[in-house]
């Protein structure tokens, strides 16, 4: 392989596309985020990096709760819209129907097949962005998206983000924690 340097940047090859839900001044607001991942197994935690200027930040700071909503490709227009406009200028409270779960202040986008309710554990000021780490209090998943009681990406059809483009999920190629066993001893 002939490597060249491409400079430091916050690069990860592929990312999920989620909607961060937060109540701001008592109203639901949803923003698109790709910089989201798992933070801890026990207790279960997820995290998302939000620019300090986001309207959503106000809601998370206000209630110490938020949600991560996993849209399906069916919601790609609504999802991109929530990343194009800010709650500071546009009321996004009706883009999705909002429900509430165990946490009474983290709005859950009904149309998204999976909703993750989070209680703020910690925020880390990294510079331009705040890394919000949330303890997962509950996950709500559409019945039709489950296989053996677990969310199934083949049924969710989530939106993959890379290179300012949305992608679908490709075919399963190998089994993780398994194919590596073929490595010669
Ligand atoms: C595909 C996509 C991914 C995005 N990922 C992030 C992200 O991870 N963090 C972030 O701060 N902004 C991200 N944005 C930008 C925000 O969604 C956008 O600034 C939005 O208008 C903020 O909404 P708010 O001000 O109502 O919170 C993303 C936008 C798009 C379209």
GROMACS .gro file of N, CA and C in nm, residues 44 46 68 102 108 113-117 136-141 146 151:
model
   54
   44UNK      N    1  -2.497   0.058   3.047
   44UNK     CA    2  -2.504   0.088   2.904
   44UNK      C    3  -2.503   0.238   2.877
   46UNK      N    4  -2.422   0.556   2.565
   46UNK     CA    5  -2.395   0.599   2.428
   46UNK      C    6  -2.345   0.743   2.435
   68UNK      N    7  -3.167   0.936   2.146
   68UNK     CA    8  -3.109   0.912   2.014
   68UNK      C    9  -3.214   0.829   1.941
  102UNK      N   10  -3.971   0.658   2.993
  102UNK     CA   11  -3.941   0.664   3.137
  102UNK      C   12  -3.896   0.803   3.179
  108UNK      N   13  -3.928   1.124   2.211
  108UNK     CA   14  -3.897   1.008   2.127
  108UNK      C   15  -3.973   1.024   1.995
  113UNK      N   16  -3.786   0.376   1.393
  113UNK     CA   17  -3.807   0.241   1.447
  113UNK      C   18  -3.741   0.214   1.582
  114UNK      N   19  -3.636   0.287   1.615
  114UNK     CA   20  -3.571   0.265   1.745
  114UNK      C   21  -3.549   0.400   1.814
  115UNK      N   22  -3.584   0.405   1.941
  115UNK     CA   23  -3.563   0.526   2.023
  115UNK      C   24  -3.484   0.487   2.146
  116UNK      N   25  -3.378   0.562   2.173
  116UNK     CA   26  -3.292   0.534   2.288
  116UNK      C   27  -3.306   0.648   2.387
  117UNK      N   28  -3.358   0.617   2.504
  117UNK     CA   29  -3.376   0.721   2.607
  117UNK      C   30  -3.249   0.733   2.690
  136UNK      N   31  -2.811   0.483   2.902
  136UNK     CA   32  -2.932   0.435   2.835
  136UNK      C   33  -3.030   0.384   2.941
  137UNK      N   34  -3.144   0.453   2.949
  137UNK     CA   35  -3.244   0.419   3.050
  137UNK      C   36  -3.345   0.318   2.994
  138UNK      N   37  -3.374   0.331   2.864
  138UNK     CA   38  -3.465   0.237   2.798
  138UNK      C   39  -3.449   0.247   2.647
  139UNK      N   40  -3.480   0.139   2.580
  139UNK     CA   41  -3.482   0.140   2.432
  139UNK      C   42  -3.622   0.096   2.388
  140UNK      N   43  -3.680   0.173   2.299
  140UNK     CA   44  -3.811   0.140   2.244
  140UNK      C   45  -3.790   0.102   2.098
  141UNK      N   46  -3.829  -0.019   2.062
  141UNK     CA   47  -3.808  -0.066   1.925
  141UNK      C   48  -3.939  -0.114   1.865
  146UNK      N   49  -3.779  -0.631   1.507
  146UNK     CA   50  -3.707  -0.719   1.599
  146UNK      C   51  -3.690  -0.858   1.539
  151UNK      N   52  -3.324  -0.555   1.815
  151UNK     CA   53  -3.333  -0.476   1.692
  151UNK      C   54  -3.246  -0.535   1.582
   0.00000   0.00000   0.00000
